CSV table of C-alpha atoms and ligand atoms in Angstrom, one decimal:
chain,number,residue,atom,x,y,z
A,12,UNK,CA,12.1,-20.2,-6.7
A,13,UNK,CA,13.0,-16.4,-7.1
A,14,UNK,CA,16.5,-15.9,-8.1
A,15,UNK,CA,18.8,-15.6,-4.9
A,16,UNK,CA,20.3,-12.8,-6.0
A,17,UNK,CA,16.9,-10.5,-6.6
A,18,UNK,CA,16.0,-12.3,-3.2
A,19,UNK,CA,18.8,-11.3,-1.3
A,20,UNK,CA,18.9,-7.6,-3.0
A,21,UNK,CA,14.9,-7.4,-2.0
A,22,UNK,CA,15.4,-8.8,1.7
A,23,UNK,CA,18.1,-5.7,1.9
A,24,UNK,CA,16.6,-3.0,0.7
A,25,UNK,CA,12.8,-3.8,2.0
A,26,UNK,CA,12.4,-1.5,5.0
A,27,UNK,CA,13.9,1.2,2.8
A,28,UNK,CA,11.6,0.8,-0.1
A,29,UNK,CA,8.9,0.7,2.9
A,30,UNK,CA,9.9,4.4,4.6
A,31,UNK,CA,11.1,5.9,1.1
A,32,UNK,CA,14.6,5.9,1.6
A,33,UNK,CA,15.2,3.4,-0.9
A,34,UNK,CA,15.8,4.0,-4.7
A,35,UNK,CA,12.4,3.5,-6.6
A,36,UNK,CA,14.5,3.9,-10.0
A,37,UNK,CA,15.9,0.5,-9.3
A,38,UNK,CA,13.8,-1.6,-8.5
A,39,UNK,CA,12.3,-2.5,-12.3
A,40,UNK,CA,15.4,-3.1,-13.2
A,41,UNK,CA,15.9,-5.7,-10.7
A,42,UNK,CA,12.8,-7.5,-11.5
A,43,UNK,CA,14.0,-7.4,-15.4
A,44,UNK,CA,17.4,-8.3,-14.7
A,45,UNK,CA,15.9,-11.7,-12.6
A,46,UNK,CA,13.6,-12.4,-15.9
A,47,UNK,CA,10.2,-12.2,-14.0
A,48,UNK,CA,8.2,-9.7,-15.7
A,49,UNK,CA,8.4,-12.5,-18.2
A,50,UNK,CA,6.7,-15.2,-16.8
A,51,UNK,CA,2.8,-16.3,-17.9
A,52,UNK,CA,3.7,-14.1,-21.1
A,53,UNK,CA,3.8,-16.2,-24.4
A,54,UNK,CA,7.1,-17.3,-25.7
A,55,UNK,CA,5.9,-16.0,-28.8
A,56,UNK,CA,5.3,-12.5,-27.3
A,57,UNK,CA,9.3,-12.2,-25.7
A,58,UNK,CA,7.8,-14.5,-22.3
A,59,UNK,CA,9.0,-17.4,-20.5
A,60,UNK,CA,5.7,-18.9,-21.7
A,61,UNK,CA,4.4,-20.0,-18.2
A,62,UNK,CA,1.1,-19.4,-16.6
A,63,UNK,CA,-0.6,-16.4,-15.3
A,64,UNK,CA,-1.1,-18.3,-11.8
A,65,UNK,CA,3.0,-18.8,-12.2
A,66,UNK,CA,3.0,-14.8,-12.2
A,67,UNK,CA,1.1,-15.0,-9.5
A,68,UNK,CA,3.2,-17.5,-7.3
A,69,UNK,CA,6.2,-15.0,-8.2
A,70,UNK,CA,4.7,-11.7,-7.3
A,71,UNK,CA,4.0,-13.8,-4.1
A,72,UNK,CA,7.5,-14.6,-3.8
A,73,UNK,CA,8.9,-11.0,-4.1
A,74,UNK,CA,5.9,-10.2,-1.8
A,75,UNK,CA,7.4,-12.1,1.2
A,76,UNK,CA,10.4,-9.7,0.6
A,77,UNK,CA,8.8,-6.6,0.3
A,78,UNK,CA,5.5,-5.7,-0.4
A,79,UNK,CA,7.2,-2.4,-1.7
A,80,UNK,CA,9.0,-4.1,-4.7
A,81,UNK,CA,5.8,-6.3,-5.1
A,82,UNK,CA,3.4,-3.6,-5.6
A,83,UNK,CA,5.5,-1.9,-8.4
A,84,UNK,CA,5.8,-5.6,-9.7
A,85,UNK,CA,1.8,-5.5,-9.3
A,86,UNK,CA,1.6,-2.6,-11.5
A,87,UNK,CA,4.0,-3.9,-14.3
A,88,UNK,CA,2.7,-7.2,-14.7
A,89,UNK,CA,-1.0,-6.0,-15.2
A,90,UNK,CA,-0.2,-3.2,-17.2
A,91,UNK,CA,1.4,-5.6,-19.3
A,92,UNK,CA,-1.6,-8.5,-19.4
A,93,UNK,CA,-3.6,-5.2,-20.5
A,94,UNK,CA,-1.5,-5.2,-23.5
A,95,UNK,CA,-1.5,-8.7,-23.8
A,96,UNK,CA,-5.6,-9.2,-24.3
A,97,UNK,CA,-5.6,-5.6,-26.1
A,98,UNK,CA,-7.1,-6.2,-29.6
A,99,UNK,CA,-4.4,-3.6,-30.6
A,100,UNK,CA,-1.5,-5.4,-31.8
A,101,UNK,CA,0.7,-2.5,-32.8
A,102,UNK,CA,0.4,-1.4,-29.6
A,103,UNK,CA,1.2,-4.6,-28.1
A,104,UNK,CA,4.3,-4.6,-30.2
A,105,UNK,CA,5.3,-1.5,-29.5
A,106,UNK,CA,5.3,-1.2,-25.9
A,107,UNK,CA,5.9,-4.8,-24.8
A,108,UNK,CA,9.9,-5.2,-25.4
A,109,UNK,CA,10.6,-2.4,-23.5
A,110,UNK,CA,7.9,-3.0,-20.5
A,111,UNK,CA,9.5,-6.7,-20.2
A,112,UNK,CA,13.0,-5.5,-20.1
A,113,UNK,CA,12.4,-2.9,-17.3
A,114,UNK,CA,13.3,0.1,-19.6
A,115,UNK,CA,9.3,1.5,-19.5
A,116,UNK,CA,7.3,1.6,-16.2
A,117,UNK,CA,3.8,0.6,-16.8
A,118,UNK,CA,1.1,1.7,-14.6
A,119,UNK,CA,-2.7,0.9,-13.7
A,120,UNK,CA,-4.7,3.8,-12.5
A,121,UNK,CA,-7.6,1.6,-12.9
A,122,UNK,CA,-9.0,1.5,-9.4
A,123,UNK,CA,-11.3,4.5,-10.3
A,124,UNK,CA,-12.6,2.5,-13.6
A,125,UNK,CA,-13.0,-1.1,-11.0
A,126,UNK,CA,-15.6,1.6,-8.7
A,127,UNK,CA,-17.0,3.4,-11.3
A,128,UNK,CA,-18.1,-0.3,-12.8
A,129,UNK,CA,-19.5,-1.2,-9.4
A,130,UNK,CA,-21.4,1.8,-9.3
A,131,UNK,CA,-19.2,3.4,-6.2
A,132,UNK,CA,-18.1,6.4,-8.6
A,133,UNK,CA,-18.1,8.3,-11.3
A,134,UNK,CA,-15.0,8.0,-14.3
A,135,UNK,CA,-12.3,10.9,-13.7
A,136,UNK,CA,-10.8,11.1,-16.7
A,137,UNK,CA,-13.0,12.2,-19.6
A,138,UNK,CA,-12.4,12.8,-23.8
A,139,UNK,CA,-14.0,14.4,-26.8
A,140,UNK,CA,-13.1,13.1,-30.4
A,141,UNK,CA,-10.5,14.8,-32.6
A,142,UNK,CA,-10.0,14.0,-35.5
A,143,UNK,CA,-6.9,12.1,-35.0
A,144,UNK,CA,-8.0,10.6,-31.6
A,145,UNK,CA,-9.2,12.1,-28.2
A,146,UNK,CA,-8.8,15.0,-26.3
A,147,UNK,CA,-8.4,13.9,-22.7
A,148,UNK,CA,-8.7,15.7,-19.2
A,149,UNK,CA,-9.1,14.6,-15.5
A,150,UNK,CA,-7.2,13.4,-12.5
A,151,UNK,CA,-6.2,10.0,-11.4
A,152,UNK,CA,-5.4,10.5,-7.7
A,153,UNK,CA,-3.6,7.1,-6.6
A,154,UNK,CA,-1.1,5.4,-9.5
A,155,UNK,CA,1.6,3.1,-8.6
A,156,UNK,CA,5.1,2.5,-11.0
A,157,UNK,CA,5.3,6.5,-12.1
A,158,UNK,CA,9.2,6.1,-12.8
A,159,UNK,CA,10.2,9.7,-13.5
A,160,UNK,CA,12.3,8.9,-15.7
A,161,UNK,CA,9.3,7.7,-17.6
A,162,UNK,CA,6.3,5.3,-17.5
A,163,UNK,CA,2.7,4.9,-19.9
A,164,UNK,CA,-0.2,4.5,-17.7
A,165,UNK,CA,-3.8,2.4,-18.7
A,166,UNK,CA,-6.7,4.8,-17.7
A,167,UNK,CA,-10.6,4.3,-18.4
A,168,UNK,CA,-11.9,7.3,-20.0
A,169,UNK,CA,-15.8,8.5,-20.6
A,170,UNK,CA,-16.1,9.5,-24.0
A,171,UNK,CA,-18.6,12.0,-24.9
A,172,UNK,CA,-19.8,11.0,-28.3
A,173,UNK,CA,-21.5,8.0,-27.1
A,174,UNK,CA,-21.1,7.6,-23.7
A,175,UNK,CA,-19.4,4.2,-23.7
A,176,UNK,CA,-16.2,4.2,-21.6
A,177,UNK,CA,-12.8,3.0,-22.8
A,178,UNK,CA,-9.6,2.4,-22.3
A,179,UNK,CA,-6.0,4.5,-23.3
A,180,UNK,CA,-2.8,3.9,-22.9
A,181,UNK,CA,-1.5,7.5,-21.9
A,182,UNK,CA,2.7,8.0,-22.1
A,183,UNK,CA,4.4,10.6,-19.9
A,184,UNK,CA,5.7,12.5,-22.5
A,185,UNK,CA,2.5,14.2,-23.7
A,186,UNK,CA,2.2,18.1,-23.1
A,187,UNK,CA,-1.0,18.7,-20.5
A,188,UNK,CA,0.4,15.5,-18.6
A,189,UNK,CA,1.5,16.5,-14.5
A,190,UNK,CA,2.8,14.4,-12.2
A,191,UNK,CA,2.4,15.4,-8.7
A,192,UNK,CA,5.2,14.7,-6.3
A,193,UNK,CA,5.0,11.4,-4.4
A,194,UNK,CA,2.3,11.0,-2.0
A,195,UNK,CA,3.4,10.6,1.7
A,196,UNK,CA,2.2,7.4,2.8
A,197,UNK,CA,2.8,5.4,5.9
A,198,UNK,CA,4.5,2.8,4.4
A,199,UNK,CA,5.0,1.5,0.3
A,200,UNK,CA,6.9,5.0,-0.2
A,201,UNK,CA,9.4,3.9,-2.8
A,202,UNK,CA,6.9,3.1,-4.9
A,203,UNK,CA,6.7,5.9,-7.2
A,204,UNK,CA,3.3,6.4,-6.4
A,205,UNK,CA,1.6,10.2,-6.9
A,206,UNK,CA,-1.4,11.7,-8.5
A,207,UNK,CA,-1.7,12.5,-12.3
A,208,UNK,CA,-3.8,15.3,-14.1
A,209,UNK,CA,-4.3,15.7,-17.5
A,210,UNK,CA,-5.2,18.6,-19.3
A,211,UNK,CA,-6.3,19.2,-22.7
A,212,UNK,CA,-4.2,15.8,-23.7
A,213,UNK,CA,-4.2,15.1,-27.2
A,214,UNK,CA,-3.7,11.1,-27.8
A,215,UNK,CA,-3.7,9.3,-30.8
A,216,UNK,CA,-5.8,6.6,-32.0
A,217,UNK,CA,-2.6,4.3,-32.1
A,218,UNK,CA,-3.0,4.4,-27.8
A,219,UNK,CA,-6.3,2.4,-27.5
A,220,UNK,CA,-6.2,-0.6,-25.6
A,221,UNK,CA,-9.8,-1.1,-26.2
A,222,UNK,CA,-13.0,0.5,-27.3
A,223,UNK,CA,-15.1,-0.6,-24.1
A,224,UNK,CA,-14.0,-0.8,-20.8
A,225,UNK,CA,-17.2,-2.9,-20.0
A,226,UNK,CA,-16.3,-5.8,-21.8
A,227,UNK,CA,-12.6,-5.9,-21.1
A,228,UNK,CA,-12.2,-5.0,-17.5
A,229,UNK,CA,-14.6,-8.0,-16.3
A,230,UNK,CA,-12.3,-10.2,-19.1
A,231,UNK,CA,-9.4,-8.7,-17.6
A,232,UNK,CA,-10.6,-9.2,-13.7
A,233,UNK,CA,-8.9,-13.0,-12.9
A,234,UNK,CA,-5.7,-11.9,-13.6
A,235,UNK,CA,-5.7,-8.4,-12.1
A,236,UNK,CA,-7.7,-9.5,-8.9
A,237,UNK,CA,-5.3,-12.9,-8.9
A,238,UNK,CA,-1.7,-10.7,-9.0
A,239,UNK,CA,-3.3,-8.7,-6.0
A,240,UNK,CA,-3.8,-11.9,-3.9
A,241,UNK,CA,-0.3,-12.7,-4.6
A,242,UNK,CA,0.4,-9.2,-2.7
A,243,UNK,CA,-1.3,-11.2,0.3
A,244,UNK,CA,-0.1,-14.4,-0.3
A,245,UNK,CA,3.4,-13.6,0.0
A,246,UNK,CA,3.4,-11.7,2.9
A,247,UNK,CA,1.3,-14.0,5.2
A,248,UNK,CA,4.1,-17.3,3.8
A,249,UNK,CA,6.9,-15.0,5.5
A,250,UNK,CA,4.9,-14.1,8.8
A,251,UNK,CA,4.1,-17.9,9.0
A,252,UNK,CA,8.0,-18.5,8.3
A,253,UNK,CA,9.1,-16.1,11.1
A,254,UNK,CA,6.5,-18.0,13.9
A,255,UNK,CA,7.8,-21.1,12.2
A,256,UNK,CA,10.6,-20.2,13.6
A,257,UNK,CA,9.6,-18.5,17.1
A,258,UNK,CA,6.8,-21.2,18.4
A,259,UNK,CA,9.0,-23.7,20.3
A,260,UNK,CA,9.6,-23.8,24.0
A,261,UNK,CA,7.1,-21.5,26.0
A,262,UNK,CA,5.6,-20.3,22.9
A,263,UNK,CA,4.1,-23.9,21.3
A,264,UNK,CA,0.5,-23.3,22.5
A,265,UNK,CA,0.7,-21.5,19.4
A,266,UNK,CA,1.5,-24.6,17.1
A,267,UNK,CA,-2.1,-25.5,16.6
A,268,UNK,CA,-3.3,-22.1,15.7
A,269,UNK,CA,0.5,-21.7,13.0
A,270,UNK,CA,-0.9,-25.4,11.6
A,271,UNK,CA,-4.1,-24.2,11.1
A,272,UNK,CA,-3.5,-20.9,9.6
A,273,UNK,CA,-0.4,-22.6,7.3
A,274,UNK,CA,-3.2,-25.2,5.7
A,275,UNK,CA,-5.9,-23.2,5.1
A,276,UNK,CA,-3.2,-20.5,3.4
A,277,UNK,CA,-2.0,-23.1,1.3
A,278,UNK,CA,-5.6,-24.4,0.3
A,279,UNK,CA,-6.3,-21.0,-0.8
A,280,UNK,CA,-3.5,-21.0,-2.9
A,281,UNK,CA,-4.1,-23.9,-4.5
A,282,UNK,CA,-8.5,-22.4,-5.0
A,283,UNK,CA,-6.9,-19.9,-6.5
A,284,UNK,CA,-4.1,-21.0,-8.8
A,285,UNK,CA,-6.7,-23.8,-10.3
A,286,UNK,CA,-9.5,-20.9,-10.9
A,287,UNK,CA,-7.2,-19.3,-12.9
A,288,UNK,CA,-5.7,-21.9,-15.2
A,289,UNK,CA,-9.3,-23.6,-15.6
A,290,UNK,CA,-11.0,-20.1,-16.4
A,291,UNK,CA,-14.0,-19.9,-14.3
A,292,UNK,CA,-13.7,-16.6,-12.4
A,293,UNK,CA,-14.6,-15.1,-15.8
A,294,UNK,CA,-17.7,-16.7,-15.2
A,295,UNK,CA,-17.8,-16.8,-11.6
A,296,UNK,CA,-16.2,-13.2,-10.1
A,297,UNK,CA,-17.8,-13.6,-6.5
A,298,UNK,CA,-15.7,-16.7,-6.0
A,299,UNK,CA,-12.7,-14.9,-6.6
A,300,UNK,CA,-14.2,-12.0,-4.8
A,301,UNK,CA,-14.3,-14.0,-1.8
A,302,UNK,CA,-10.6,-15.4,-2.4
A,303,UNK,CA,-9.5,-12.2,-2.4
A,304,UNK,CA,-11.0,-11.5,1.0
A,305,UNK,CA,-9.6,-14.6,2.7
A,306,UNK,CA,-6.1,-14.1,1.4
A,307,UNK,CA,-6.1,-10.5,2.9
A,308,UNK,CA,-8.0,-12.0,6.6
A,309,UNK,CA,-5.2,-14.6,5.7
A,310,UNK,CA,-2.3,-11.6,5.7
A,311,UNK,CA,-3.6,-10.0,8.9
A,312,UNK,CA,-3.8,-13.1,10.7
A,313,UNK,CA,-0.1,-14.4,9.9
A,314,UNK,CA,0.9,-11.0,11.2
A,315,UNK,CA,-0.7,-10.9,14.4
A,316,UNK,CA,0.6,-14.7,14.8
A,317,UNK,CA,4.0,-13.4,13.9
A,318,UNK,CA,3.8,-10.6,16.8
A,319,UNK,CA,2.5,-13.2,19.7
A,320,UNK,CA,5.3,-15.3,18.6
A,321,UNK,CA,7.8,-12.8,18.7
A,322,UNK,CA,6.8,-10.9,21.8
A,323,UNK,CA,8.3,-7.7,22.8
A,324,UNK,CA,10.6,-8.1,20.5
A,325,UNK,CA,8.9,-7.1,17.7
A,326,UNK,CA,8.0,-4.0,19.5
A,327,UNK,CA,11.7,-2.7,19.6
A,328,UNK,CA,11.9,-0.4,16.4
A,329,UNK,CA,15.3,-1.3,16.0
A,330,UNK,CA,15.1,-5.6,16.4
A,331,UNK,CA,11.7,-6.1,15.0
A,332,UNK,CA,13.3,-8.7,11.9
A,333,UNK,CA,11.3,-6.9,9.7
A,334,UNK,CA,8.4,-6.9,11.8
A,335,UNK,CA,7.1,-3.5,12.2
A,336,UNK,CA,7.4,-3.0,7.9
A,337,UNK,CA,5.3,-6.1,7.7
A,338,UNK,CA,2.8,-4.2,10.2
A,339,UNK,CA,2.8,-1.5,7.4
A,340,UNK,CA,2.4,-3.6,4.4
A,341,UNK,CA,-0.5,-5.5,5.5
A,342,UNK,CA,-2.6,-2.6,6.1
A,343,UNK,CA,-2.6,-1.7,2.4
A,344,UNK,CA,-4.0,-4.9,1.8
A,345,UNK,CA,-7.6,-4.4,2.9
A,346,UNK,CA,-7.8,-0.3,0.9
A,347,UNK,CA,-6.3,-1.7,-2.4
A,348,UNK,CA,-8.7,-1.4,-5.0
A,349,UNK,CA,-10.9,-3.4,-5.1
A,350,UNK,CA,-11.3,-2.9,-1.2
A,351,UNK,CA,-12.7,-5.4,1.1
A,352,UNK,CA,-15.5,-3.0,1.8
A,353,UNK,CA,-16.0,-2.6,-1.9
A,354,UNK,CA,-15.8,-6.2,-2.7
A,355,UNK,CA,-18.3,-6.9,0.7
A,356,UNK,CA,-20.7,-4.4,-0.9
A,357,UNK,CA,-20.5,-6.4,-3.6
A,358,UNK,CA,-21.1,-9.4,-2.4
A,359,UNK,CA,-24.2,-8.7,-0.4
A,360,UNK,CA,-25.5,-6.8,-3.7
A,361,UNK,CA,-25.2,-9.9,-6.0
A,362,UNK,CA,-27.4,-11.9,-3.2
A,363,UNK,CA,-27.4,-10.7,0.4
A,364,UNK,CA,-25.7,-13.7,1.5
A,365,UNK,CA,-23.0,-14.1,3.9
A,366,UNK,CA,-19.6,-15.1,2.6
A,367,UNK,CA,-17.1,-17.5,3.8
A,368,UNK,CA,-14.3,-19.5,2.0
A,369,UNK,CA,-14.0,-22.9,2.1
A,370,UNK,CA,-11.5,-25.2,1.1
A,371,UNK,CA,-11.6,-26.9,-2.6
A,372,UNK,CA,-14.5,-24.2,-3.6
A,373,UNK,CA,-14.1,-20.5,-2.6
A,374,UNK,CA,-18.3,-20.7,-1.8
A,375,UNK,CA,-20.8,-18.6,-0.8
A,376,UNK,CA,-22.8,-19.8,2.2
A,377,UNK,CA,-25.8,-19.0,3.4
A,378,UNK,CA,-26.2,-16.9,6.7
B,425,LIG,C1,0.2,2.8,-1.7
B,425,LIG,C2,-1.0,2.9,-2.6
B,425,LIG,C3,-0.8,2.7,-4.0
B,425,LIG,C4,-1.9,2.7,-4.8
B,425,LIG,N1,-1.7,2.5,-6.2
B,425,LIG,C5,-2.7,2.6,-7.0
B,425,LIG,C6,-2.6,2.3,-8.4
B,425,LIG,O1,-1.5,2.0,-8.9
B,425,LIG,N2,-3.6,2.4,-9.2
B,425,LIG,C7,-4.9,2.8,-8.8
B,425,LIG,O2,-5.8,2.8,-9.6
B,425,LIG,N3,-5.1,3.0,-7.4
B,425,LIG,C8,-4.0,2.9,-6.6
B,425,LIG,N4,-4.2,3.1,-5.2
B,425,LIG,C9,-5.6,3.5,-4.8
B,425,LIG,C10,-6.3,2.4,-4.0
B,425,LIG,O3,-6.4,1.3,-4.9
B,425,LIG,C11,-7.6,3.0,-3.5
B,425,LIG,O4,-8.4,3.5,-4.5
B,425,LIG,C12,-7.4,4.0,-2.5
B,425,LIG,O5,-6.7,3.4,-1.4
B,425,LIG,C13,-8.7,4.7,-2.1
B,425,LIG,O6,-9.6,3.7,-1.8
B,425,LIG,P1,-11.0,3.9,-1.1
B,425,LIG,O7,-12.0,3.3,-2.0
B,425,LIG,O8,-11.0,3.4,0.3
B,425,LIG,O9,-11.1,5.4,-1.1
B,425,LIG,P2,-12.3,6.3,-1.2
B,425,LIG,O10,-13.6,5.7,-0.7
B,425,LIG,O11,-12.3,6.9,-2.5
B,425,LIG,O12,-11.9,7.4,-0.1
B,425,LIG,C14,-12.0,7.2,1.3
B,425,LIG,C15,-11.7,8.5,2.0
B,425,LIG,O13,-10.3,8.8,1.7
B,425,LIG,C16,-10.2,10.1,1.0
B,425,LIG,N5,-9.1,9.9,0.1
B,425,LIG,C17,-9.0,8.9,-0.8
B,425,LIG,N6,-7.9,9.2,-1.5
B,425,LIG,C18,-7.3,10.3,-1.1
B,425,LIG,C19,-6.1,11.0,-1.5
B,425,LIG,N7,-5.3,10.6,-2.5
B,425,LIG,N8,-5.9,12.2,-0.8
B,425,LIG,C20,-6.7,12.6,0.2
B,425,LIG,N9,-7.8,11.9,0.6
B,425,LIG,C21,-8.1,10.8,-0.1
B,425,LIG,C22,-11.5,10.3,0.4
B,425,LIG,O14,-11.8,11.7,0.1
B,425,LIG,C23,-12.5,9.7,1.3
B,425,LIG,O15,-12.8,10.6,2.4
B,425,LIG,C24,-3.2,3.0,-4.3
B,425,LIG,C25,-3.3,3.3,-3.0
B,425,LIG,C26,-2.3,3.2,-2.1
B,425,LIG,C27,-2.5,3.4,-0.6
């Protein structure tokens, strides 16, 4: 259970961290203050020692307050598993007492590297050697968790000499770094997301998180593609609490469909947490693939359901309980990196088969 108090401060301020009027400064340090950027990190490492499908169940937790707060959450937590399976220990130590305490926003401006390794694009960000590391240029046009007062950001860069990408750890304080302002969005705006370009960047050696992006991103891909279903998972729980709520008297005929929709939720959850403690979406990606796709159907469901429970009510801008934010925060869910195009194209690349879930084995059937 999330602690009341970062519950109660989330379910306040999430139609302001929606519309940008909220204060994106803060909401890291909320997070810290609760202790959840700690958990599925080692006890050993500064963690609370639980599980990465514990991280998960959180993320989903802040999600069903705002998808805001759990996007930047997103950001944080993954930046931090980078360092975490990062052969680059200093580096681990350096950075990883001050990203768990909420002093250092870390970002992911990965989404290019997830398409460039499905073939959709080329890397943006390229480097020659120096002699005391990399000289760095290029754009990353989306990045979540750029606190201005100061963040690092994980990019995947295409190295000249031989060609193999790789991934840095870039800080904001480097010369030839610029942050643009924050992209206008139709909902999410508090998220201190905005475009970076670097130019003529000179980063050290000590910044590597690892020498080939080939071998670590699929290694890295359960946890990263698990923290996004949370995104998903928490905001169809709280459109299923608010028809929960909204289904009795003339609107029961919809107590089959809320059932329904509640089970196979939960079933997903439980695909998904067990996938990720037993290991076997290292092995098997298109199963998660797939998990991912039902949790975000999933999200877009429980919101519809939510609005033919509610009824005009959720129409009225100013007594929609949330609804109209909700609205806005499930349409990031199907564009977020991987998208469910992307991970579709995918899908039908690795077998031309048509892909459903179904309960106790994400599967592919088929069609
Ligand atoms: C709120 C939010 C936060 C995000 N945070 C991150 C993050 O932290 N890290 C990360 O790596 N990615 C992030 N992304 C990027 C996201 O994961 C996708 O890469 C992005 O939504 C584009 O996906 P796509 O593949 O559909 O776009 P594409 O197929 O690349 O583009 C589809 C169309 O949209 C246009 N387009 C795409 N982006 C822009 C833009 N910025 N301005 C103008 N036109 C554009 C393209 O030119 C093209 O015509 C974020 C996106 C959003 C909406």
């Amino acid at each position: 259970m999330l602690d009341p108090t970062l519950s109660q401060w989330l379910d306040a301020q999430a139609l302001d961290l929606d519309v940008g009027s909220g204060d994106s400064q803060k909401v890291l340090s909320w997070l810290a203050a609760a202790d959840v950027l700690r958990v599925g990190v080692n006890q050993l490492e500064g963690g609370n020692g639980k599980t990465i499908a514990d991280a998960v169940e959180v993320l989903a937790q802040i999600a069903s307050c705002s998808l805001a707060a759990a996007f930047v959450f997103c950001g944080q937590r993954t930046f931090i598993e980078y360092l975490i399976k990062s052969p680059n220990k200093a580096l681990r130590e350096k950075l990883l007492p001050s990203l768990l305490d909420g002093k250092l926003a870390g970002a992911t401006g990965l989404s290019n590297a997830m398409k460039f390794l499905s073939g959709i694009e080329a890397l943006l960000v390229t480097a020659s050697s120096t002699e005391k590391g990399w000289r760095v240029d290029g754009r990353l046009p989306w990045v979540t968790n750029l606190r201005r007062s100061g963040f690092v950001v994980a990019a995947a860069v295409e190295g000249t000499r031989d060609g193999r990408p790789f991934i840095l750890a870039i800080p904001s304080t480097l010369s030839g770094l610029k942050r643009s302002d924050d992209l206008q969005l139709i909902g999410l705006q508090s998220t201190n997301t905005a475009a970076l370009h670097f130019t003529q960047l000179d980063v050290n050696r000590e910044w590597l998180i690892h020498d080939d992006a080939r071998v670590f991103l699929p290694a890295l891909r359960p946890a990263f593609l698990g923290l996004q279903c949370g995104l998903a998972i928490g905001l169809a729980r709280r459109s299923l609490m608010e028809v929960e709520v909204r289904i009795r008297g003339n609107r029961s005929v919809l107590a089959e469909t809320f059932h329904e929709q509640r089970r196979r939720l939960e079933h997903l959850v439980s695909d998904l947490k067990s996938g990720l403690l037993d290991g076997r979406f290292v092995a098997e990606p298109t199963a998660l693939f797939c998990l991912r796709i039902a949790f975000s159907e999933s999200a877009t469901n429980a919101v519809n359901l939510e609005l033919q429970a509610s009824g005009g009510s959720a129409f009225l801008s100013g007594n929609s309980h949330g609804f109209a934010r909700r609205l806005r925060e499930s349409a990031f869910l199907p564009i977020l990196t991987p998208s469910l195009v992307q991970l579709r194209t995918e899908l039908q690349r690795q077998g031309g088969e048509a892909v459903v879930w179904r309960p106790a084995a994400a599967s592919r059937v088929h069609g």
